[in-house]
Amino acid sequence: MTQHLRTQVAIIGGGPSGLLLGQLLGLQGIDTLILERQTRAHVLSRIRAGVLETGTVDVLRRAGCADRLEREGFIHHGTMISCDDDQFRIDFEALTGQSVTVYGQTEVTRDLYDARDTLGHPTLHEVGDVAIHDVETDTPAVHLTHGGRKVQITCDYVVGCDGYHGVSRQTIPGDKRQEFEKVYPFGWLGVLSETPPVEDELLYASSARGFALCSMRNENLSRYYIQCPAKTTAEAWSDAAFWEELQRRLPQDVAARLITGTTVEKSVAQLRSFVVEPMQWGRLFLCGDAAHIVPPTGAKGLNTAVGDVHYLSDALIQRYADGCTKALEGYSATALARVWKAERFSWWMTSLLHHVPAQSSFDTRMQTAEIAFLRANRAAQTVLAQNYVGLPF
Ligand code: APR
Ligand code: PHB
């Protein structure tokens, strides 16, 4: 027995992109149905980055989802950068007049799920066999299984918010889509520890032993990362080994202040840059990780996804308000213009601060010289700050 459902916008993926899009459309009275492969608890168990651009906070505020973020988030007016034992600060406020907010992506996702509960629009969890049909017609459809039953959804539009491993990107014919990818020969080993952060702001550390990052979630929950070989497994690293390696990559005065403890989460992330063009095909649109991936160095993953959702929600709201589809037709070009700038910044910051295994001594000198120039040059620091706090939509 097949269940037939109807909605205006079918959204595949109940992560930040799908939830935020559903919220912005729902507030304008546009019906959405979110299809999520996992349980809500599983989605909320993911540990992701926690730096929100000014523009991201504005969009979350417009979505009515920023109350807790404004209460519990931490405003950061700058960040520290170190090279071996030397460190300096990039003053976002002085250079751009803007700041960033440190607030875990898991909490953003939790706030978005709570907002969807209030909105009362449907979300189907633990769906399977999602297949997208007829996107080149005016009556696209999504077929799936849910609760042991076949479900067929008819809709006006389908939006793929199903991440890098989702199905929506593959719906664009292979000869019509172009994929751009760079896989980095290293990963990030990250831990969460119930310890006070070592600094008040983030510290991006470059050292001959590799990159390290000191971040945080709150005054008693710290997030640390060290660059690791691509095939590293979290199980291969004891807490003691992690702390020892982290300290060896930090300036000595910082390492001496580091408060270590038992980690409550340990995981390895592979680093890649990826973009698919176009980000739309017929009545299918892609947002977030479904269309692009960045290395986490510039904290651009969620923020770039929010940019996509900002553009697409505006375009869909206009279409349902007055029938004009101009912005919808231009969505891919508009979104990609900002995506590629985020890709460039993330690639640049990753290349600047990480030591590629067996890189040449010349390449190492180039990194050292670029960090020295950044340390001394206000214009160079302004470029970093403008990209970090977020380029305009
Ligand atoms: N059917 C239904 N849901 C799916 C399918 C599928 N075939 N494939 C994947 N999903 C779900 C995943 O379970 C996940 O919850 O789509 C969701 C995609 O969420 P994310 O991967 O978090 O991507 P996005 O919402 O675009 O958020 C981007 O999340 O991964 C981080 O670094 C990334 O910060 C960025 C942000
Ligand atoms: C994090 O807090 O997890 C984080 C912060 C900044 C980054 C990456 C990750 O660039």
Short mmCIF file of C-alpha atoms and ligand atoms in Angstrom, two decimals:
data_model
loop_
_atom_site.label_atom_id
_atom_site.label_comp_id
_atom_site.label_asym_id
_atom_site.label_seq_id
_atom_site.Cartn_x
_atom_site.Cartn_y
_atom_site.Cartn_z
CA MET A 1 0.00 0.00 0.00
CA THR A 2 1.63 3.26 -1.13
CA GLN A 3 1.03 6.42 0.84
CA HIS A 4 0.63 9.55 -1.31
CA LEU A 5 1.61 12.94 0.11
CA ARG A 6 1.63 16.44 -1.32
CA THR A 7 3.76 19.45 -0.37
CA GLN A 8 5.04 22.60 -2.03
CA VAL A 9 8.76 22.10 -1.29
CA ALA A 10 10.18 18.65 -0.51
CA ILE A 11 13.46 18.96 1.41
CA ILE A 12 15.80 15.98 1.55
CA GLY A 13 17.98 16.13 4.67
CA GLY A 14 17.23 17.25 8.21
CA GLY A 15 20.58 18.84 9.00
CA PRO A 16 21.17 22.57 9.42
CA SER A 17 20.56 23.39 5.73
CA GLY A 18 17.26 21.54 5.43
CA LEU A 19 15.95 22.71 8.78
CA LEU A 20 16.84 26.36 8.19
CA LEU A 21 15.27 26.32 4.73
CA GLY A 22 12.13 24.70 6.13
CA GLN A 23 11.95 27.35 8.83
CA LEU A 24 12.39 30.36 6.54
CA LEU A 25 9.81 29.02 4.05
CA GLY A 26 7.40 27.89 6.76
CA LEU A 27 7.34 31.34 8.35
CA GLN A 28 6.06 32.62 4.99
CA GLY A 29 3.29 30.00 4.88
CA ILE A 30 5.02 27.77 2.34
CA ASP A 31 4.43 24.05 2.98
CA THR A 32 7.56 21.93 3.35
CA LEU A 33 8.17 18.28 4.13
CA ILE A 34 11.63 17.29 5.41
CA LEU A 35 12.88 13.75 4.73
CA GLU A 36 15.71 12.66 7.04
CA ARG A 37 17.52 9.32 6.90
CA GLN A 38 18.50 9.30 10.57
CA THR A 39 16.71 9.82 13.85
CA ARG A 40 16.67 13.31 15.35
CA ALA A 41 18.85 12.02 18.19
CA HIS A 42 21.44 10.75 15.71
CA VAL A 43 21.51 14.08 13.87
CA LEU A 44 21.96 15.90 17.18
CA SER A 45 24.78 13.59 18.24
CA ARG A 46 27.09 14.97 15.54
CA ILE A 47 29.91 17.21 16.78
CA ARG A 48 30.66 19.94 14.24
CA ALA A 49 32.38 23.33 14.15
CA GLY A 50 31.10 26.22 16.19
CA VAL A 51 31.92 29.59 14.61
CA LEU A 52 29.02 31.63 13.18
CA GLU A 53 29.53 34.56 10.81
CA THR A 54 27.64 37.78 11.39
CA GLY A 55 25.45 37.01 8.36
CA THR A 56 24.62 33.56 9.71
CA VAL A 57 23.45 35.04 13.01
CA ASP A 58 21.30 37.53 11.08
CA VAL A 59 19.62 34.75 9.08
CA LEU A 60 19.02 32.67 12.22
CA ARG A 61 17.53 35.76 13.87
CA ARG A 62 15.24 36.27 10.82
CA ALA A 63 14.23 32.61 11.17
CA GLY A 64 13.27 33.24 14.80
CA CYS A 65 15.94 30.78 15.98
CA ALA A 66 18.55 33.04 17.58
CA ASP A 67 17.23 33.53 21.13
CA ARG A 68 19.38 30.85 22.84
CA LEU A 69 22.31 31.64 20.58
CA GLU A 70 22.17 35.27 21.74
CA ARG A 71 21.99 34.15 25.37
CA GLU A 72 24.61 31.41 25.29
CA GLY A 73 26.86 32.25 22.34
CA PHE A 74 30.23 33.91 22.85
CA ILE A 75 31.10 36.98 20.76
CA HIS A 76 34.70 36.82 19.56
CA HIS A 77 36.26 40.07 18.33
CA GLY A 78 39.42 38.42 17.03
CA THR A 79 41.50 35.27 16.82
CA MET A 80 45.07 34.28 17.64
CA ILE A 81 47.50 32.80 15.14
CA SER A 82 50.81 31.24 16.13
CA CYS A 83 53.84 30.02 14.22
CA ASP A 84 55.99 27.81 16.43
CA ASP A 85 56.65 29.96 19.51
CA ASP A 86 55.47 33.28 18.11
CA GLN A 87 51.83 34.39 18.19
CA PHE A 88 49.79 37.41 17.11
CA ARG A 89 46.16 38.49 17.04
CA ILE A 90 43.85 39.32 14.13
CA ASP A 91 41.52 42.02 15.44
CA PHE A 92 38.24 41.45 13.56
CA GLU A 93 36.51 44.40 15.24
CA ALA A 94 39.23 46.94 14.45
CA LEU A 95 39.73 45.68 10.90
CA THR A 96 36.11 45.06 9.83
CA GLY A 97 33.82 46.42 12.54
CA GLN A 98 32.37 42.91 12.81
CA SER A 99 32.83 39.84 15.01
CA VAL A 100 31.90 36.15 15.04
CA THR A 101 29.80 34.13 17.48
CA VAL A 102 31.09 30.89 18.96
CA TYR A 103 28.08 28.56 19.37
CA GLY A 104 28.14 24.86 18.56
CA GLN A 105 26.52 23.75 15.30
CA THR A 106 24.84 20.98 17.26
CA GLU A 107 23.05 23.70 19.27
CA VAL A 108 22.06 25.51 16.07
CA THR A 109 20.55 22.26 14.80
CA ARG A 110 18.78 21.67 18.12
CA ASP A 111 17.28 25.18 17.99
CA LEU A 112 16.13 24.58 14.41
CA TYR A 113 14.42 21.31 15.33
CA ASP A 114 12.68 23.01 18.25
CA ALA A 115 11.53 25.79 15.91
CA ARG A 116 10.17 23.22 13.45
CA ASP A 117 8.20 21.59 16.27
CA THR A 118 6.65 24.98 16.98
CA LEU A 119 5.94 25.58 13.29
CA GLY A 120 4.25 22.19 13.11
CA HIS A 121 5.50 21.26 9.64
CA PRO A 122 6.18 17.53 9.10
CA THR A 123 9.56 15.82 9.24
CA LEU A 124 9.86 12.14 8.36
CA HIS A 125 12.78 10.46 10.14
CA GLU A 126 14.44 7.14 9.29
CA VAL A 127 13.34 7.32 5.68
CA GLY A 128 14.93 4.95 3.17
CA ASP A 129 15.35 4.44 -0.58
CA VAL A 130 14.87 8.13 -1.37
CA ALA A 131 14.67 8.65 -5.13
CA ILE A 132 13.97 11.92 -6.92
CA HIS A 133 11.88 11.88 -10.11
CA ASP A 134 10.74 14.21 -12.91
CA VAL A 135 12.72 17.26 -11.84
CA GLU A 136 12.71 18.44 -15.47
CA THR A 137 8.92 18.67 -15.38
CA ASP A 138 6.55 20.95 -13.44
CA THR A 139 5.54 18.00 -11.27
CA PRO A 140 8.65 16.58 -9.62
CA ALA A 141 8.25 13.74 -7.14
CA VAL A 142 10.17 12.00 -4.39
CA HIS A 143 9.71 8.29 -3.73
CA LEU A 144 10.86 6.70 -0.47
CA THR A 145 10.12 4.15 2.20
CA HIS A 146 9.07 5.06 5.72
CA GLY A 147 7.81 2.90 8.54
CA GLY A 148 7.79 -0.12 6.27
CA ARG A 149 5.60 1.58 3.68
CA LYS A 150 6.22 3.07 0.26
CA VAL A 151 5.61 6.80 0.12
CA GLN A 152 5.25 8.99 -2.98
CA ILE A 153 5.46 12.76 -2.57
CA THR A 154 4.36 15.18 -5.28
CA CYS A 155 5.63 18.73 -4.96
CA ASP A 156 6.52 21.93 -6.80
CA TYR A 157 10.23 21.84 -5.94
CA VAL A 158 12.79 19.44 -4.48
CA VAL A 159 15.73 20.75 -2.44
CA GLY A 160 18.71 18.50 -1.77
CA CYS A 161 20.06 19.31 1.69
CA ASP A 162 21.33 15.75 2.10
CA GLY A 163 25.02 16.41 2.52
CA TYR A 164 28.06 15.13 0.67
CA HIS A 165 26.91 11.50 0.76
CA GLY A 166 23.32 12.23 -0.18
CA VAL A 167 21.37 11.22 -3.30
CA SER A 168 20.26 14.59 -4.66
CA ARG A 169 23.50 15.65 -6.36
CA GLN A 170 23.47 12.42 -8.38
CA THR A 171 20.08 13.37 -9.80
CA ILE A 172 21.79 15.96 -11.99
CA PRO A 173 22.77 14.03 -15.15
CA GLY A 174 26.44 13.09 -15.08
CA ASP A 175 27.12 14.78 -18.40
CA LYS A 176 25.49 17.99 -17.15
CA ARG A 177 27.31 18.35 -13.82
CA GLN A 178 30.96 19.23 -13.21
CA GLU A 179 32.69 18.31 -9.96
CA PHE A 180 35.78 20.01 -8.56
CA GLU A 181 37.68 18.29 -5.76
CA LYS A 182 40.88 18.53 -3.78
CA VAL A 183 41.56 15.83 -1.16
CA TYR A 184 44.17 16.90 1.41
CA PRO A 185 46.82 14.36 2.47
CA PHE A 186 45.97 14.83 6.14
CA GLY A 187 43.00 14.96 8.51
CA TRP A 188 42.03 16.53 11.82
CA LEU A 189 41.93 14.55 15.06
CA GLY A 190 39.50 16.41 17.32
CA VAL A 191 38.58 16.07 20.99
CA LEU A 192 36.01 17.57 23.31
CA SER A 193 37.13 17.93 26.94
CA GLU A 194 35.30 19.25 29.98
CA THR A 195 38.14 21.65 30.74
CA PRO A 196 38.40 25.45 30.58
CA PRO A 197 39.62 26.71 27.19
CA VAL A 198 43.32 27.57 27.12
CA GLU A 199 42.61 30.99 25.53
CA ASP A 200 39.67 33.42 25.53
CA GLU A 201 39.68 33.34 21.73
CA LEU A 202 40.49 30.66 19.14
CA LEU A 203 44.16 29.90 18.45
CA TYR A 204 45.20 28.61 15.02
CA ALA A 205 48.69 27.14 15.48
CA SER A 206 51.19 26.31 12.76
CA SER A 207 54.26 24.34 13.75
CA ALA A 208 56.92 22.16 12.14
CA ARG A 209 55.06 19.19 13.68
CA GLY A 210 51.79 20.20 12.05
CA PHE A 211 48.68 22.28 12.60
CA ALA A 212 46.68 22.57 15.83
CA LEU A 213 43.54 24.48 16.79
CA CYS A 214 42.33 25.53 20.22
CA SER A 215 38.60 26.24 20.27
CA MET A 216 35.75 25.98 22.73
CA ARG A 217 32.01 25.48 23.29
CA ASN A 218 31.70 27.22 26.68
CA GLU A 219 33.77 28.16 29.74
CA ASN A 220 34.09 24.53 30.73
CA LEU A 221 33.97 22.69 27.43
CA SER A 222 36.96 22.92 25.10
CA ARG A 223 37.42 21.72 21.53
CA TYR A 224 40.95 20.92 20.31
CA TYR A 225 42.28 19.58 17.02
CA ILE A 226 45.63 18.40 15.71
CA GLN A 227 46.50 17.72 12.09
CA CYS A 228 47.01 13.99 11.63
CA PRO A 229 47.88 11.58 8.81
CA ALA A 230 44.91 10.94 6.51
CA LYS A 231 44.38 7.34 7.65
CA THR A 232 44.53 8.06 11.38
CA THR A 233 41.89 6.44 13.59
CA ALA A 234 40.71 8.04 16.82
CA GLU A 235 41.24 4.75 18.62
CA ALA A 236 44.97 4.93 17.84
CA TRP A 237 45.33 7.98 20.08
CA SER A 238 45.19 7.88 23.88
CA ASP A 239 44.21 11.07 25.68
CA ALA A 240 47.75 11.38 27.00
CA ALA A 241 49.23 11.07 23.50
CA PHE A 242 46.81 13.69 22.17
CA TRP A 243 47.57 16.23 24.89
CA GLU A 244 51.32 15.70 24.54
CA GLU A 245 51.21 16.27 20.77
CA LEU A 246 48.92 19.27 21.09
CA GLN A 247 51.25 20.90 23.60
CA ARG A 248 54.23 20.34 21.30
CA ARG A 249 52.49 22.34 18.57
CA LEU A 250 51.52 25.32 20.72
CA PRO A 251 53.66 28.26 21.82
CA GLN A 252 55.41 27.26 25.05
CA ASP A 253 53.55 29.77 27.25
CA VAL A 254 50.21 28.52 25.92
CA ALA A 255 51.22 24.87 26.29
CA ALA A 256 52.19 25.56 29.90
CA ARG A 257 48.67 26.90 30.62
CA LEU A 258 46.81 24.07 28.89
CA ILE A 259 44.45 22.26 31.26
CA THR A 260 44.10 18.68 30.08
CA GLY A 261 41.56 16.11 31.12
CA THR A 262 39.57 13.09 30.03
CA THR A 263 38.15 13.60 26.56
CA VAL A 264 34.39 13.12 26.14
CA GLU A 265 34.57 12.83 22.36
CA LYS A 266 37.38 11.94 19.96
CA SER A 267 37.04 11.71 16.18
CA VAL A 268 38.92 12.12 12.93
CA ALA A 269 37.72 14.26 10.02
CA GLN A 270 39.11 13.87 6.53
CA LEU A 271 39.79 17.18 4.75
CA ARG A 272 38.55 17.91 1.28
CA SER A 273 37.49 20.81 -0.92
CA PHE A 274 34.58 20.02 -3.21
CA VAL A 275 32.10 21.89 -5.42
CA VAL A 276 29.52 20.67 -7.91
CA GLU A 277 28.27 22.89 -10.72
CA PRO A 278 25.47 23.66 -11.32
CA MET A 279 23.65 23.72 -7.95
CA GLN A 280 20.27 23.34 -9.63
CA TRP A 281 18.69 21.18 -12.32
CA GLY A 282 15.10 21.76 -13.42
CA ARG A 283 13.08 21.92 -10.21
CA LEU A 284 15.88 20.42 -8.07
CA PHE A 285 18.08 22.76 -6.02
CA LEU A 286 21.11 21.88 -3.86
CA CYS A 287 22.10 23.57 -0.60
CA GLY A 288 25.01 23.09 1.79
CA ASP A 289 27.19 20.01 1.90
CA ALA A 290 25.13 18.40 -0.87
CA ALA A 291 26.82 20.89 -3.21
CA HIS A 292 30.11 21.81 -1.57
CA ILE A 293 32.59 20.84 1.11
CA VAL A 294 35.37 22.93 2.64
CA PRO A 295 38.24 21.96 4.95
CA PRO A 296 37.21 23.17 8.45
CA THR A 297 40.17 25.55 8.81
CA GLY A 298 38.17 28.63 7.97
CA ALA A 299 34.98 27.49 9.80
CA LYS A 300 33.06 27.97 6.54
CA GLY A 301 30.98 24.76 6.32
CA LEU A 302 27.81 25.83 8.07
CA ASN A 303 28.22 29.50 7.14
CA THR A 304 28.41 28.72 3.41
CA ALA A 305 25.36 26.46 3.72
CA VAL A 306 23.47 29.34 5.34
CA GLY A 307 24.38 31.54 2.36
CA ASP A 308 22.81 29.00 0.00
CA VAL A 309 19.66 28.81 2.12
CA HIS A 310 19.45 32.59 2.30
CA TYR A 311 19.48 32.89 -1.51
CA LEU A 312 17.16 29.94 -2.18
CA SER A 313 14.59 30.81 0.46
CA ASP A 314 14.36 34.39 -0.86
CA ALA A 315 13.92 33.08 -4.41
CA LEU A 316 11.21 30.57 -3.43
CA ILE A 317 9.38 33.12 -1.29
CA GLN A 318 9.35 35.53 -4.25
CA ARG A 319 8.11 32.81 -6.60
CA TYR A 320 5.19 31.95 -4.30
CA ALA A 321 4.43 35.61 -3.63
CA ASP A 322 4.22 36.97 -7.20
CA GLY A 323 5.12 34.12 -9.57
CA CYS A 324 8.44 35.67 -10.54
CA THR A 325 11.05 32.92 -11.03
CA LYS A 326 14.00 35.15 -12.01
CA ALA A 327 15.86 34.64 -8.73
CA LEU A 328 15.14 30.91 -8.84
CA GLU A 329 16.60 30.66 -12.33
CA GLY A 330 19.70 32.52 -11.14
CA TYR A 331 20.12 30.63 -7.85
CA SER A 332 23.05 28.44 -8.87
CA ALA A 333 25.11 31.32 -10.26
CA THR A 334 24.34 33.51 -7.24
CA ALA A 335 25.16 30.81 -4.69
CA LEU A 336 28.31 29.61 -6.47
CA ALA A 337 29.77 33.14 -6.53
CA ARG A 338 29.85 33.07 -2.71
CA VAL A 339 30.69 29.35 -2.47
CA TRP A 340 33.89 29.72 -4.49
CA LYS A 341 35.06 32.63 -2.31
CA ALA A 342 34.58 30.45 0.77
CA GLU A 343 36.40 27.60 -0.98
CA ARG A 344 39.30 29.89 -1.78
CA PHE A 345 39.61 31.20 1.79
CA SER A 346 39.35 27.72 3.31
CA TRP A 347 41.96 26.36 0.88
CA TRP A 348 44.26 29.33 1.52
CA MET A 349 44.03 29.09 5.32
CA THR A 350 44.52 25.31 5.19
CA SER A 351 47.55 25.59 2.88
CA LEU A 352 49.04 28.35 5.02
CA LEU A 353 48.84 26.56 8.36
CA HIS A 354 49.27 22.85 7.61
CA HIS A 355 52.51 21.03 6.86
CA VAL A 356 51.98 18.62 4.01
CA PRO A 357 53.90 15.40 4.57
CA ALA A 358 57.27 15.59 2.75
CA GLN A 359 56.68 19.16 1.56
CA SER A 360 59.80 20.83 0.20
CA SER A 361 61.94 23.15 2.31
CA PHE A 362 61.06 25.88 -0.18
CA ASP A 363 57.32 25.39 0.49
CA THR A 364 58.00 25.60 4.21
CA ARG A 365 59.81 28.91 3.71
CA MET A 366 56.88 30.19 1.66
CA GLN A 367 54.52 29.41 4.55
CA THR A 368 56.84 31.07 7.05
CA ALA A 369 57.16 34.17 4.87
CA GLU A 370 53.39 34.43 4.33
CA ILE A 371 52.69 34.14 8.07
CA ALA A 372 55.38 36.76 8.74
CA PHE A 373 53.78 39.08 6.16
CA LEU A 374 50.34 38.49 7.69
CA ARG A 375 51.73 39.27 11.12
CA ALA A 376 53.13 42.61 9.99
CA ASN A 377 50.69 43.82 7.33
CA ARG A 378 47.33 45.44 8.17
CA ALA A 379 46.00 44.96 4.65
CA ALA A 380 46.76 41.23 4.77
CA GLN A 381 45.11 40.96 8.17
CA THR A 382 42.06 42.85 6.86
CA VAL A 383 41.65 40.37 4.01
CA LEU A 384 41.76 37.46 6.46
CA ALA A 385 39.36 39.21 8.86
CA GLN A 386 36.84 40.10 6.10
CA ASN A 387 36.72 36.48 4.95
CA TYR A 388 36.58 35.07 8.46
CA VAL A 389 33.71 37.24 9.77
CA GLY A 390 31.86 36.52 6.51
CA LEU A 391 31.63 38.14 3.11
CA PRO A 392 28.35 39.93 2.33
CA PHE A 393 25.50 37.92 0.80
N1 APR B 1 17.81 10.66 2.52
C1 APR B 1 17.48 11.44 3.58
N2 APR B 1 18.37 12.12 4.34
C2 APR B 1 19.66 12.00 3.98
C3 APR B 1 20.10 11.21 2.88
C4 APR B 1 19.10 10.53 2.14
N3 APR B 1 19.42 9.78 1.09
N4 APR B 1 21.46 11.31 2.81
C5 APR B 1 21.85 12.11 3.81
N5 APR B 1 20.79 12.53 4.53
C6 APR B 1 20.77 13.42 5.70
C7 APR B 1 21.90 13.16 6.68
O1 APR B 1 21.52 12.17 7.63
C8 APR B 1 22.06 14.53 7.34
O2 APR B 1 21.29 14.66 8.53
O3 APR B 1 21.00 14.75 5.22
C9 APR B 1 21.55 15.52 6.30
C10 APR B 1 22.67 16.40 5.74
O4 APR B 1 23.15 17.23 6.81
P1 APR B 1 24.67 17.76 6.83
O5 APR B 1 25.57 16.68 6.34
O6 APR B 1 24.91 18.32 8.20
O7 APR B 1 24.71 18.90 5.75
P2 APR B 1 24.04 20.37 5.81
O8 APR B 1 22.69 20.32 6.41
O9 APR B 1 24.25 20.92 4.46
O10 APR B 1 24.93 21.17 6.84
C11 APR B 1 26.18 21.64 6.47
O11 APR B 1 26.99 20.48 8.37
O12 APR B 1 28.39 18.70 7.90
C12 APR B 1 28.35 19.97 8.35
O13 APR B 1 30.45 20.90 7.82
C13 APR B 1 29.10 20.84 7.43
O14 APR B 1 28.86 22.69 8.79
C14 APR B 1 28.39 22.10 7.58
C15 APR B 1 26.95 21.76 7.75
C1 PHB B 2 35.34 24.27 16.31
O1 PHB B 2 35.13 24.96 17.34
O2 PHB B 2 34.98 23.06 16.20
C2 PHB B 2 36.05 24.92 15.14
C3 PHB B 2 36.33 26.27 15.21
C4 PHB B 2 36.99 26.88 14.14
C5 PHB B 2 37.35 26.12 13.04
C6 PHB B 2 37.05 24.76 12.98
C7 PHB B 2 36.40 24.15 14.03
O3 PHB B 2 38.00 26.72 12.01
#
